[in-house]
PDB file of C-alpha atoms and ligand atoms in Angstrom:
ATOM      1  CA  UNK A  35     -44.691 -21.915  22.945  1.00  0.00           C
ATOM      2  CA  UNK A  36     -43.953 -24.000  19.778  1.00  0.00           C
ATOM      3  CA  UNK A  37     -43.007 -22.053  16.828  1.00  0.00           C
ATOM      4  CA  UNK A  38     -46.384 -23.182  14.499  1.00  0.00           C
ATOM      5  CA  UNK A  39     -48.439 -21.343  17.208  1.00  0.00           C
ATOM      6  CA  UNK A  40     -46.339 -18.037  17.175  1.00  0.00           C
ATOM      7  CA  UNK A  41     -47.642 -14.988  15.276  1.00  0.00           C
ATOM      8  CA  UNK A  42     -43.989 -13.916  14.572  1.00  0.00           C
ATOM      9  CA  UNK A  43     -41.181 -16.110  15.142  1.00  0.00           C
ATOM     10  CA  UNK A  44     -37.120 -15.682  14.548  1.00  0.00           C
ATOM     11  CA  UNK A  45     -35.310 -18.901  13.916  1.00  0.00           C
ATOM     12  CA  UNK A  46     -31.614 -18.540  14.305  1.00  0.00           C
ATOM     13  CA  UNK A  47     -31.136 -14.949  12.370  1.00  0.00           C
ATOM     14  CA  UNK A  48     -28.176 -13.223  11.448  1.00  0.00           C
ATOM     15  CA  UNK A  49     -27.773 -10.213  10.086  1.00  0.00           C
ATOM     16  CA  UNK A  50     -24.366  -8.947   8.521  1.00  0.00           C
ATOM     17  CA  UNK A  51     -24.073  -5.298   6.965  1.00  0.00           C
ATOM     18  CA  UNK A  52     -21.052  -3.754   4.927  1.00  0.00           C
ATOM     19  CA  UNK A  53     -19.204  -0.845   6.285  1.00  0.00           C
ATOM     20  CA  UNK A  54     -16.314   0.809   5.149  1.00  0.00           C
ATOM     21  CA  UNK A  55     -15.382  -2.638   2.452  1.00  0.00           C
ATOM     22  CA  UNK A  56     -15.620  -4.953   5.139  1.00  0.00           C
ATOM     23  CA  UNK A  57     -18.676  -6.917   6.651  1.00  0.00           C
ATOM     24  CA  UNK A  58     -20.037  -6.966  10.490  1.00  0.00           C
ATOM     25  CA  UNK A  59     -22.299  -8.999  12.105  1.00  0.00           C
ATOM     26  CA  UNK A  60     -25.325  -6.645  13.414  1.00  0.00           C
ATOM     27  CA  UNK A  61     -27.693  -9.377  14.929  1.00  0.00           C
ATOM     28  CA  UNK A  62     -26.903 -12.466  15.558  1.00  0.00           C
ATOM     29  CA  UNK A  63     -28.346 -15.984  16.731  1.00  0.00           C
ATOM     30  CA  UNK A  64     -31.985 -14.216  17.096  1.00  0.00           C
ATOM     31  CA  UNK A  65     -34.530 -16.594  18.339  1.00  0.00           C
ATOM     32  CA  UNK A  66     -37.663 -15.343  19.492  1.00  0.00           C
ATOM     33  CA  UNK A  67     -41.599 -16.356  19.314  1.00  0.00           C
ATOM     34  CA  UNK A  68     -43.943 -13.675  19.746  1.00  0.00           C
ATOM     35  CA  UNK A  69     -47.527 -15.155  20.689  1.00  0.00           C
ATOM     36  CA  UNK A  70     -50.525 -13.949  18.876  1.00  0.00           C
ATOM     37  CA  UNK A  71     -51.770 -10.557  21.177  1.00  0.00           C
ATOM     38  CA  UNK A  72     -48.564 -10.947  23.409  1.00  0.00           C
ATOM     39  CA  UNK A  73     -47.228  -7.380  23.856  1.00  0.00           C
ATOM     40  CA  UNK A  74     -43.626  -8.029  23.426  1.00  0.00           C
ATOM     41  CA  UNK A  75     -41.199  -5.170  24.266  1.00  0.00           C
ATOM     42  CA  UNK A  76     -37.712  -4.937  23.062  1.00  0.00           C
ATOM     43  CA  UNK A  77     -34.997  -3.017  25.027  1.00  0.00           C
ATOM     44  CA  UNK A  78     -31.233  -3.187  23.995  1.00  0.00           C
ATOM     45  CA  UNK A  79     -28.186  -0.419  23.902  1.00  0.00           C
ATOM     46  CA  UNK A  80     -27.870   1.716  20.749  1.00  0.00           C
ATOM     47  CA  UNK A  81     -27.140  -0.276  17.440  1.00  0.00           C
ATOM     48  CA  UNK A  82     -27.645  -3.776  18.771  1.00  0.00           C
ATOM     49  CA  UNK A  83     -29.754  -4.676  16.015  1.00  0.00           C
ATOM     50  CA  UNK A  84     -33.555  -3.490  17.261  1.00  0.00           C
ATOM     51  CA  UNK A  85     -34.478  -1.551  13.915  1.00  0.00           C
ATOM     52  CA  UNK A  86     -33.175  -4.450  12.519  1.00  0.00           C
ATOM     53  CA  UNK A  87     -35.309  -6.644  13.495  1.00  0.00           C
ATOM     54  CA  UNK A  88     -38.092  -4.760  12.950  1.00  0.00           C
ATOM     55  CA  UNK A  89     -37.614  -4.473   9.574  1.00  0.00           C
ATOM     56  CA  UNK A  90     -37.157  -8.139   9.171  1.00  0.00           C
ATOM     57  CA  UNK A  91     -40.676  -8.385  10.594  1.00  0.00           C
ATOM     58  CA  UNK A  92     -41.886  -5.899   8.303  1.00  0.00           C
ATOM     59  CA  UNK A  93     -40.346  -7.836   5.363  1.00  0.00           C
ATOM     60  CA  UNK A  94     -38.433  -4.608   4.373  1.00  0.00           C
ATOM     61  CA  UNK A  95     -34.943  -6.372   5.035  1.00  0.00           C
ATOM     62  CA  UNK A  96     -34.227  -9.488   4.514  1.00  0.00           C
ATOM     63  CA  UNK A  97     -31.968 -11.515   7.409  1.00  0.00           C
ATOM     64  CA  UNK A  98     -28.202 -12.845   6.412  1.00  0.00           C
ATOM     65  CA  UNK A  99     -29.150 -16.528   8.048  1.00  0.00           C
ATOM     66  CA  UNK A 100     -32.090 -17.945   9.205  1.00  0.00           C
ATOM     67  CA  UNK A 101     -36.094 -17.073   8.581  1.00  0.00           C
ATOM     68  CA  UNK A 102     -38.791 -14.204  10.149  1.00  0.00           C
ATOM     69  CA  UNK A 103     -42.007 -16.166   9.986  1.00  0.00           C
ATOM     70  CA  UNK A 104     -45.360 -14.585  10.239  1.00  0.00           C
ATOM     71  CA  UNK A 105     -48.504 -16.794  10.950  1.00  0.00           C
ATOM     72  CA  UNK A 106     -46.198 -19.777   9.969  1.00  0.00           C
ATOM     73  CA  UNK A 107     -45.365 -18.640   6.795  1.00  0.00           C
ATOM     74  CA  UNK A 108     -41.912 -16.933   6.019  1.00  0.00           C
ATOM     75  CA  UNK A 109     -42.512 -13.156   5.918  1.00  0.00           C
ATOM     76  CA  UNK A 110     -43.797 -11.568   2.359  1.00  0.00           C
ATOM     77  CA  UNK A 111     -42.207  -8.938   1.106  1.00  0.00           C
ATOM     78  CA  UNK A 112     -43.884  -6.386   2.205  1.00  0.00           C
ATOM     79  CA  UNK A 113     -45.434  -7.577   5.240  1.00  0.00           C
ATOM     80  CA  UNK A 114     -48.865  -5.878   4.602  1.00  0.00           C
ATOM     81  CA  UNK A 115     -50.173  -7.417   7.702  1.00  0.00           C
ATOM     82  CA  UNK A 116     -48.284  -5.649  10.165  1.00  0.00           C
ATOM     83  CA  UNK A 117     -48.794  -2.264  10.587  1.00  0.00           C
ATOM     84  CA  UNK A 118     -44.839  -0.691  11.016  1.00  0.00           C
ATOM     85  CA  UNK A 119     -44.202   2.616  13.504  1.00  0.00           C
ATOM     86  CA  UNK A 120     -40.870   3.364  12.364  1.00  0.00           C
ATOM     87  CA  UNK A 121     -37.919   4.817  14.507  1.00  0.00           C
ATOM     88  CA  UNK A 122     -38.070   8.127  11.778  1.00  0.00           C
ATOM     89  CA  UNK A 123     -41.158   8.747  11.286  1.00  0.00           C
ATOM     90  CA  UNK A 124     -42.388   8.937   7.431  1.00  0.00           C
ATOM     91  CA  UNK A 125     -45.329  11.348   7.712  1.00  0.00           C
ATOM     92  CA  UNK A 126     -46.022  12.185   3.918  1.00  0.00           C
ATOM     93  CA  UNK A 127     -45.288  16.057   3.716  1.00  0.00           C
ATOM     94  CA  UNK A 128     -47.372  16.734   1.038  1.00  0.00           C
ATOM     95  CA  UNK A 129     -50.603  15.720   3.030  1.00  0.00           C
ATOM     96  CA  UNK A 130     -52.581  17.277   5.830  1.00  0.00           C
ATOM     97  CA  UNK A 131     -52.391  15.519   9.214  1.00  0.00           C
ATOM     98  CA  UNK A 132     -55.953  14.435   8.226  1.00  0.00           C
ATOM     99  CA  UNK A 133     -54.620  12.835   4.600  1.00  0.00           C
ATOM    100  CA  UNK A 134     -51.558  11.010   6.703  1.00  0.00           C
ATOM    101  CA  UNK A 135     -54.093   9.297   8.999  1.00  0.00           C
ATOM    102  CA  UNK A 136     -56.454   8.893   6.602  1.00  0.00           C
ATOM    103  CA  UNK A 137     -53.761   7.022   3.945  1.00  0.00           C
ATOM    104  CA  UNK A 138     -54.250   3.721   4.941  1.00  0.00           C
ATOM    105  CA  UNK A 139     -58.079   3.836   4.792  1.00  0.00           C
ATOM    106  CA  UNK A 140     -57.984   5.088   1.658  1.00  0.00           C
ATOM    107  CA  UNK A 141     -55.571   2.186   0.478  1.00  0.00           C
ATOM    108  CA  UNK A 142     -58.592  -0.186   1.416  1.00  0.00           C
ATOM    109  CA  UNK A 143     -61.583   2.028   0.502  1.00  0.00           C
ATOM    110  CA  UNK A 144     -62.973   2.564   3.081  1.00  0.00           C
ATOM    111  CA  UNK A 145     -65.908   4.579   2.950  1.00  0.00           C
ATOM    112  CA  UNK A 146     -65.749   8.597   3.068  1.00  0.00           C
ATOM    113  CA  UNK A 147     -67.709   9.019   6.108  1.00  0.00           C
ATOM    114  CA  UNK A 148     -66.251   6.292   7.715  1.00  0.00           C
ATOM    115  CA  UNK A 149     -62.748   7.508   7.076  1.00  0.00           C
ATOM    116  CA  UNK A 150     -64.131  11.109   8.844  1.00  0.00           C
ATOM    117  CA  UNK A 151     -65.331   9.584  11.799  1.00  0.00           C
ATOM    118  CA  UNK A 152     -62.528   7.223  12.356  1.00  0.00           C
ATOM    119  CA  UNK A 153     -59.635   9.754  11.851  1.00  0.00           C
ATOM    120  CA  UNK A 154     -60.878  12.303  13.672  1.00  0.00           C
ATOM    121  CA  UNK A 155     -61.833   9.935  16.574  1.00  0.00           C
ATOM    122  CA  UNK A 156     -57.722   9.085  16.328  1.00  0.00           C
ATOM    123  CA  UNK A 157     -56.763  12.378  16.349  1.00  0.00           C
ATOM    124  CA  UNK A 158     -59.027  13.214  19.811  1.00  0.00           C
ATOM    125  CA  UNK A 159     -57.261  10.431  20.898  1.00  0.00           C
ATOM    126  CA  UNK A 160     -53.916  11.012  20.337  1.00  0.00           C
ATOM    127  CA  UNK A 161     -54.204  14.807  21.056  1.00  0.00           C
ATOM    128  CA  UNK A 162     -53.997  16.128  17.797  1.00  0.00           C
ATOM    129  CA  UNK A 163     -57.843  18.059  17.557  1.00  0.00           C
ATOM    130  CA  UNK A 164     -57.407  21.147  15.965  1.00  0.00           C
ATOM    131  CA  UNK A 165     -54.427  19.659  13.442  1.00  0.00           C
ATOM    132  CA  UNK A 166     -56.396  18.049  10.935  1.00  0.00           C
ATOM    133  CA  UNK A 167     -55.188  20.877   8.757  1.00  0.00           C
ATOM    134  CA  UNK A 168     -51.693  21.398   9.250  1.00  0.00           C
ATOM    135  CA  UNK A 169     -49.021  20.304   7.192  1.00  0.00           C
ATOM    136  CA  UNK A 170     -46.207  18.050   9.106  1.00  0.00           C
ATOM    137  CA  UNK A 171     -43.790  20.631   8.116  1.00  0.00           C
ATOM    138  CA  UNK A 172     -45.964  22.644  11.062  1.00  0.00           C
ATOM    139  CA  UNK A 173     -45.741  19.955  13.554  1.00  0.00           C
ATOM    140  CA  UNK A 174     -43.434  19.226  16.513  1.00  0.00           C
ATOM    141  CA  UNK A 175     -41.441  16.158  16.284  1.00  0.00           C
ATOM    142  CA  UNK A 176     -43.496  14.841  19.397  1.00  0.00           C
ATOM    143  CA  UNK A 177     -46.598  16.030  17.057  1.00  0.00           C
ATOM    144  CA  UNK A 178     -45.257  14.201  14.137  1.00  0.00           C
ATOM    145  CA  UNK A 179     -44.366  10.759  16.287  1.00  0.00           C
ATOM    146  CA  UNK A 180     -48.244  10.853  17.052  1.00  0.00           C
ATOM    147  CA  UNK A 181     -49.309  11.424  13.369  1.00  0.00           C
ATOM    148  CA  UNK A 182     -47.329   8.454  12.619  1.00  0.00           C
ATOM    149  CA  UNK A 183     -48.942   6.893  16.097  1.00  0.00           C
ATOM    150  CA  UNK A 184     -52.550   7.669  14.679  1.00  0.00           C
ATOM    151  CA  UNK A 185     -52.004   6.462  11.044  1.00  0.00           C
ATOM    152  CA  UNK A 186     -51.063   3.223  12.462  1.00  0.00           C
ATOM    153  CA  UNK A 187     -53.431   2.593  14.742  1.00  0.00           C
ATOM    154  CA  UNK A 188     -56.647   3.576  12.743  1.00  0.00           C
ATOM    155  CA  UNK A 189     -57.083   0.686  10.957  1.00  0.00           C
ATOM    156  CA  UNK A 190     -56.166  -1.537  13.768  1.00  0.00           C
ATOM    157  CA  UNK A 191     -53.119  -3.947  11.547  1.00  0.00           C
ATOM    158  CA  UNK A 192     -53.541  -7.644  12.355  1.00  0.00           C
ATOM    159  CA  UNK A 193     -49.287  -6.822  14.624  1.00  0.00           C
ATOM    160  CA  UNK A 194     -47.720  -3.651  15.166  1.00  0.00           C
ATOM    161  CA  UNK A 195     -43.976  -3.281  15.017  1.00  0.00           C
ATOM    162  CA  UNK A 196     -43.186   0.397  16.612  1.00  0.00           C
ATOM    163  CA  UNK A 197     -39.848   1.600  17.612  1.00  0.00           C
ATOM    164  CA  UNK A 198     -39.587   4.081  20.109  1.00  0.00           C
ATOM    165  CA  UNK A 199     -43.035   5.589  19.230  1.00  0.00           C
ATOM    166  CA  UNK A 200     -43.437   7.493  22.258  1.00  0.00           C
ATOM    167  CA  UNK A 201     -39.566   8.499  22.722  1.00  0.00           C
ATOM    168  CA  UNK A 202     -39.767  11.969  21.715  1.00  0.00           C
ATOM    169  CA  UNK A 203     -42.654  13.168  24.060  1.00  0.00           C
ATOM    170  CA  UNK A 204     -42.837  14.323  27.323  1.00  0.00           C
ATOM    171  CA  UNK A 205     -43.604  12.254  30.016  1.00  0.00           C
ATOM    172  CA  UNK A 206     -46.926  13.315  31.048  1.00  0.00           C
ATOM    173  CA  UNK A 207     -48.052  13.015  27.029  1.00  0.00           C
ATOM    174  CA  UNK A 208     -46.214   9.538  26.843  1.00  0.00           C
ATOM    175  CA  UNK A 209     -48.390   8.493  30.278  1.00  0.00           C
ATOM    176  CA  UNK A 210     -51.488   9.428  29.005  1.00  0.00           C
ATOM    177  CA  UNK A 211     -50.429   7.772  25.450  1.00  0.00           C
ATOM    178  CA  UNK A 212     -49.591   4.710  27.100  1.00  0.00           C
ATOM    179  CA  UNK A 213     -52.519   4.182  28.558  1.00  0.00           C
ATOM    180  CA  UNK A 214     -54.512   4.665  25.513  1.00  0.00           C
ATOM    181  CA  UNK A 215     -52.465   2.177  23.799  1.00  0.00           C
ATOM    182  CA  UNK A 216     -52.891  -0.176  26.725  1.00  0.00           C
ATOM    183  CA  UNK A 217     -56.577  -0.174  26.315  1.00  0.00           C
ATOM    184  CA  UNK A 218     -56.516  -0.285  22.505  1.00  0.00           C
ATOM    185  CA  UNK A 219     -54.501  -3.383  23.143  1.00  0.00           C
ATOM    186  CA  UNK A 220     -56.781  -4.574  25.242  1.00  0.00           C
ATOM    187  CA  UNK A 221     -60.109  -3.937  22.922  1.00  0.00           C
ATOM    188  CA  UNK A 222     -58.474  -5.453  20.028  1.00  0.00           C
ATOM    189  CA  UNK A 223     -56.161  -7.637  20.965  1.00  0.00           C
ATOM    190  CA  UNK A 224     -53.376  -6.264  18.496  1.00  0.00           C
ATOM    191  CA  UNK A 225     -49.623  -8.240  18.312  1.00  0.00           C
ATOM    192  CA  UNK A 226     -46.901  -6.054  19.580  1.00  0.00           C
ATOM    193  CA  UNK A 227     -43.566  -6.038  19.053  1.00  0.00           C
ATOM    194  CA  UNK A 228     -42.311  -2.272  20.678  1.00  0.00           C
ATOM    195  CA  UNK A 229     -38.815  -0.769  20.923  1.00  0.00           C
ATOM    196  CA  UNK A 230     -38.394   0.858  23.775  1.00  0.00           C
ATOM    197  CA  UNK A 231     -35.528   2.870  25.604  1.00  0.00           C
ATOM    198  CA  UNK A 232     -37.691   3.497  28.853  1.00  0.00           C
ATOM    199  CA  UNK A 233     -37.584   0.195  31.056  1.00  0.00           C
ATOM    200  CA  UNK A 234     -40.379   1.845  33.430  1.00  0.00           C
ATOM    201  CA  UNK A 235     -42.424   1.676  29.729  1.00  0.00           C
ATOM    202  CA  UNK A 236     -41.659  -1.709  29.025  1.00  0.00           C
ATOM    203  CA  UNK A 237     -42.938  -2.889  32.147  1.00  0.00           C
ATOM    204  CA  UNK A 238     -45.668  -0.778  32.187  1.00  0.00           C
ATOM    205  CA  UNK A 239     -46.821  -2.159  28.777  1.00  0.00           C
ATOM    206  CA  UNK A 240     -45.418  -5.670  28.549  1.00  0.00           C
ATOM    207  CA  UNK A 241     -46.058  -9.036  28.741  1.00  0.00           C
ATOM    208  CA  UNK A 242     -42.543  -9.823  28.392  1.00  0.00           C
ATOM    209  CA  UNK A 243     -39.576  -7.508  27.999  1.00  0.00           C
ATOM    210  CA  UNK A 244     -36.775  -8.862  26.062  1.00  0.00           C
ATOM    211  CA  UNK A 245     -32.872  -7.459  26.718  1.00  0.00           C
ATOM    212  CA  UNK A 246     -30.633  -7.646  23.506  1.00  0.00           C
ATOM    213  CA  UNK A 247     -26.590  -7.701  23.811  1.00  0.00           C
ATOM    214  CA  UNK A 248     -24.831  -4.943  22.410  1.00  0.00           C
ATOM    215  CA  UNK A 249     -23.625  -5.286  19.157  1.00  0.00           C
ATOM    216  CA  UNK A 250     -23.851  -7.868  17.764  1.00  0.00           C
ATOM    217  CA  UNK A 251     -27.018  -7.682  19.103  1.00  0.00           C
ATOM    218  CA  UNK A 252     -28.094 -11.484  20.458  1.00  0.00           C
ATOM    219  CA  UNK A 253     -30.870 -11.848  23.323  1.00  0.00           C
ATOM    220  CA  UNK A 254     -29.249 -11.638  26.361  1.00  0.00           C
ATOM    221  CA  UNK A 255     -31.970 -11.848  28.636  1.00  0.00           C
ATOM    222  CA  UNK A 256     -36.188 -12.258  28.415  1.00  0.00           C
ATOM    223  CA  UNK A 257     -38.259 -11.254  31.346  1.00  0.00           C
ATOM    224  CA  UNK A 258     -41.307 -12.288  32.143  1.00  0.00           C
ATOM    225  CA  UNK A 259     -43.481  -9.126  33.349  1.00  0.00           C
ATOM    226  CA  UNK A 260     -45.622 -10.488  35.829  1.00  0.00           C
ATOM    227  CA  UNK A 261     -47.177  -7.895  36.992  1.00  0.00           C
ATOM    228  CA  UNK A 262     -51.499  -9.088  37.065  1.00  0.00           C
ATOM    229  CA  UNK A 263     -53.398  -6.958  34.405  1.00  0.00           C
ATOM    230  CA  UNK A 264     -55.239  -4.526  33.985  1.00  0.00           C
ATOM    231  CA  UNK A 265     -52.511  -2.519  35.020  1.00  0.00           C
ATOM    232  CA  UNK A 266     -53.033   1.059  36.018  1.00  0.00           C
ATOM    233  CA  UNK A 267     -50.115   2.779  33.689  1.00  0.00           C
ATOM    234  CA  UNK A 268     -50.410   6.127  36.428  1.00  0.00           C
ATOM    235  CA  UNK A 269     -49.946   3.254  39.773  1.00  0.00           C
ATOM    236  CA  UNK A 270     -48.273   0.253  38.002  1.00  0.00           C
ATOM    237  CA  UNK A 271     -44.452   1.799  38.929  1.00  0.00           C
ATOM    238  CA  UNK A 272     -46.046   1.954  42.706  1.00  0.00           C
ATOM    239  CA  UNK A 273     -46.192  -1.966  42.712  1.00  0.00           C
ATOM    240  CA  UNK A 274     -43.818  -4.142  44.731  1.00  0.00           C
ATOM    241  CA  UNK A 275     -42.955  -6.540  41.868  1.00  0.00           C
ATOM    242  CA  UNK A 276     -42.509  -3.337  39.401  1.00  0.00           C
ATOM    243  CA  UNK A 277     -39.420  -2.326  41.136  1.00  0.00           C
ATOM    244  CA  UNK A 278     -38.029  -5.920  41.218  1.00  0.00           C
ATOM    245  CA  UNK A 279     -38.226  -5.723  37.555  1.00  0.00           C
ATOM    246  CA  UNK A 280     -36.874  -2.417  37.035  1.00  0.00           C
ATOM    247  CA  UNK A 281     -33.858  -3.501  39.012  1.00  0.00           C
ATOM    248  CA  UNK A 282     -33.029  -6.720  36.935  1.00  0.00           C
ATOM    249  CA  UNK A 283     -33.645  -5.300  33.628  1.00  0.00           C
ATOM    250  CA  UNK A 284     -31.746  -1.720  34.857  1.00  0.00           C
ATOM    251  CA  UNK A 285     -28.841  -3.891  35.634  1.00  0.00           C
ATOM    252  CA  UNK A 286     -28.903  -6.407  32.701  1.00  0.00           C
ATOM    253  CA  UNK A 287     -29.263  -3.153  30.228  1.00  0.00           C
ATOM    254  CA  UNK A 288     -26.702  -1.124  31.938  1.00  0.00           C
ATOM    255  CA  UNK A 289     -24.263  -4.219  31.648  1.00  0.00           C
ATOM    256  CA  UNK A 290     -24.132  -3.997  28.403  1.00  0.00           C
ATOM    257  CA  UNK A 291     -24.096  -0.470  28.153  1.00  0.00           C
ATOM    258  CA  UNK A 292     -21.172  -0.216  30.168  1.00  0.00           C
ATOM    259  CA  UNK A 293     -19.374  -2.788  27.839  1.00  0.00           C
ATOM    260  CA  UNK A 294     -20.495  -0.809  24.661  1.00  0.00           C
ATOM    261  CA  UNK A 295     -18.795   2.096  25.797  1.00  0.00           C
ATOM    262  CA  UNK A 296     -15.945   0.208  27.005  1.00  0.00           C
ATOM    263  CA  UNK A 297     -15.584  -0.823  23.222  1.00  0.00           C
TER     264      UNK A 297
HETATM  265  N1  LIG B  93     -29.179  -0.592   5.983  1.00  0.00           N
HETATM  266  C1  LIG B  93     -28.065  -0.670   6.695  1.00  0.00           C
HETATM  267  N2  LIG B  93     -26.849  -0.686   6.102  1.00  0.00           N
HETATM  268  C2  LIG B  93     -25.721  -0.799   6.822  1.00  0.00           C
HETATM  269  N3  LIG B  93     -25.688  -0.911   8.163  1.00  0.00           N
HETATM  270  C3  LIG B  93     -26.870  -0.898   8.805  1.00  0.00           C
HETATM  271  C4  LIG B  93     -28.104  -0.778   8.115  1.00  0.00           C
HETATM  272  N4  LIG B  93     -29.118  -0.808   9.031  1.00  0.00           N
HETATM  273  C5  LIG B  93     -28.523  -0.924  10.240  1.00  0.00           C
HETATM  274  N5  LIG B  93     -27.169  -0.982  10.106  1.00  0.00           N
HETATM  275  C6  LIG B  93     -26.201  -1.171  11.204  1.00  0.00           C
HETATM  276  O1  LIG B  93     -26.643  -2.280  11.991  1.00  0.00           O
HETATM  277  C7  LIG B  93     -26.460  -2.021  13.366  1.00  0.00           C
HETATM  278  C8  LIG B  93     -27.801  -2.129  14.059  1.00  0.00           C
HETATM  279  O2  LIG B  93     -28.616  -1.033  13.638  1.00  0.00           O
HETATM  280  P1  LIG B  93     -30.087  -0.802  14.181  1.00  0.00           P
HETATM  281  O3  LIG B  93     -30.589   0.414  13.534  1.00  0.00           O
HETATM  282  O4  LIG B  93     -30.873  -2.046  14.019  1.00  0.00           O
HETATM  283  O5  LIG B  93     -29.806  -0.555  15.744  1.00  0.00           O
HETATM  284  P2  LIG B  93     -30.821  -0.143  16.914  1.00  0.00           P
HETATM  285  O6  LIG B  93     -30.700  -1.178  17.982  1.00  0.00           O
HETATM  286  O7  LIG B  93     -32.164   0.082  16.339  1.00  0.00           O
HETATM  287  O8  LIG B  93     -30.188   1.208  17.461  1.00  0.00           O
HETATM  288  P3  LIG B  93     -30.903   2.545  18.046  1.00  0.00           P
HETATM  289  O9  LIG B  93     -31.301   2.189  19.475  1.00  0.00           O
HETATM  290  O10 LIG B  93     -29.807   3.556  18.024  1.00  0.00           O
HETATM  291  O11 LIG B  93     -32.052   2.874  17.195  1.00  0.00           O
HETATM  292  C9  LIG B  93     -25.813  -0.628  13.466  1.00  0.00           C
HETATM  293  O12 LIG B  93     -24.429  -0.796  13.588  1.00  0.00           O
HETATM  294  C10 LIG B  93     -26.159   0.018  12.139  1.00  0.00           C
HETATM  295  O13 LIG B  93     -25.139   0.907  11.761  1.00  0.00           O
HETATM  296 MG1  LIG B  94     -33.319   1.720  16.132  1.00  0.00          MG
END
């Protein structure tokens, strides 16, 4: 892919932090194109850089060396395009579960009823009926992760950055999940660019996975998931080429796991 026809593109980016008086090098040499509605997944050992880059993307951090474009342009600060799932999620505490999902319609006033129906459609959806009223401070953290899921989502962003959206639930939740967001993906044809711990969801979800270094974090690997869609996110891990996968990313990842630790 040339980089004028990516959606999001990393040219050569670096990004150096300050700990303890001195400087380190987080991410470095980052070159990546994500296609417009490519689901790109992003898998890497803890504090290679993922967050990082996400927040590059979302023009919330700016990189050390090189430039984040989006839609050929470098990114704005804020990024109002992309619609951001962070790692932590930032469900307002002051506002029902309703209010959270309903912020960003509000922002572009979007009718009343319109905001009703659409929010409480999300909520069915991400299994959060009955909630409207609660407070986050009433919420499980898996609860809360799908808050932040559902405010997202409801006004279907242009991309979606999300980092480890489903990491706190349990698996049958993060199944069903998944294949909500698979066919969301499908209807709308959304950019992703999704952190992931769980290989088996990369896979599931991805058109390519890509496999950062440990720190600092480069791309050490980018796999090609080609795996024919529409892919059945219960059946998918029953597929010949699905283990294949597994194995090359399981042992690429664990690599550099090994060699964090070893640090
Ligand atoms: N704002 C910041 N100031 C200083 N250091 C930072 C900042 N943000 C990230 N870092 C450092 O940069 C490195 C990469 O952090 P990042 O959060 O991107 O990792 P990650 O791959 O998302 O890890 P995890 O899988 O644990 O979420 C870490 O060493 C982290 O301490
Ligand atoms: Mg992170």
């Amino acid at each position: 892919m040339s980089e004028g026809s990516a959606l999001i593109s990393f040219r050569g980016i670096a990004k150096r932090f300050e700990h303890d008086g001195s400087m380190f090098t987080a991410v470095e040499d980052v070159q990546l194109d994500v296609a417009p509605g490519e689901f790109c997944c992003v898998v890497g050992p803890s504090g290679c850089g993922k967050s990082t880059l996400l927040n590059m993307s979302a023009g919330l951090m700016e990189p050390s060396a090189g430039t984040v474009h989006y839609a050929g342009s470098p990114v704005p600060k804020p990024n109002t395009k992309v619609g951001y799932i962070t790692q932590k999620d930032n469900v307002l505490p002051w506002r029902t579960v309703f209010r959270n999902v309903a912020l960003p319609l509000e922002l572009r006033q979007v009718d009343k009823a319109e905001i009703r129906e659409r929010v409480s459609a999300m909520l069915d959806l991400v299994g959060l009926t009955g909630f409207a009223k609660a407070y986050p401070r009433q919420l499980s953290g898996g609860m809360r992760k799908r808050v932040a899921l559902a405010r997202t989502l409801v006004y279907e962003p242009e991309a979606i950055l999300a980092d480890e959206p489903f990491g706190a639930l349990d698996a049958q939740l993060k199944t069903i999940l998944q294949a909500e967001l698979r066919r969301i993906w499908e209807r709308t044809g959304t950019t992703f660019i999704f952190v992931t711990h769980d290989i088996g969801e990369a896979i599931t979800l991805g058109d390519r996975v890509v496999v950062m270094s440990q720190r600092p974090g480069r791309i050490s690997m980018v796999c090609d998931v080609d795996i024919p869609r529409p892919r059945d996110v219960f059946k998918v891990r029953f597929d010949a080429r699905y283990a294949e996968l597994f194995e090359q990313l399981w042992s690429a990842l664990s690599d550099e796991v090994e060699q964090e630790l070893a640090s």
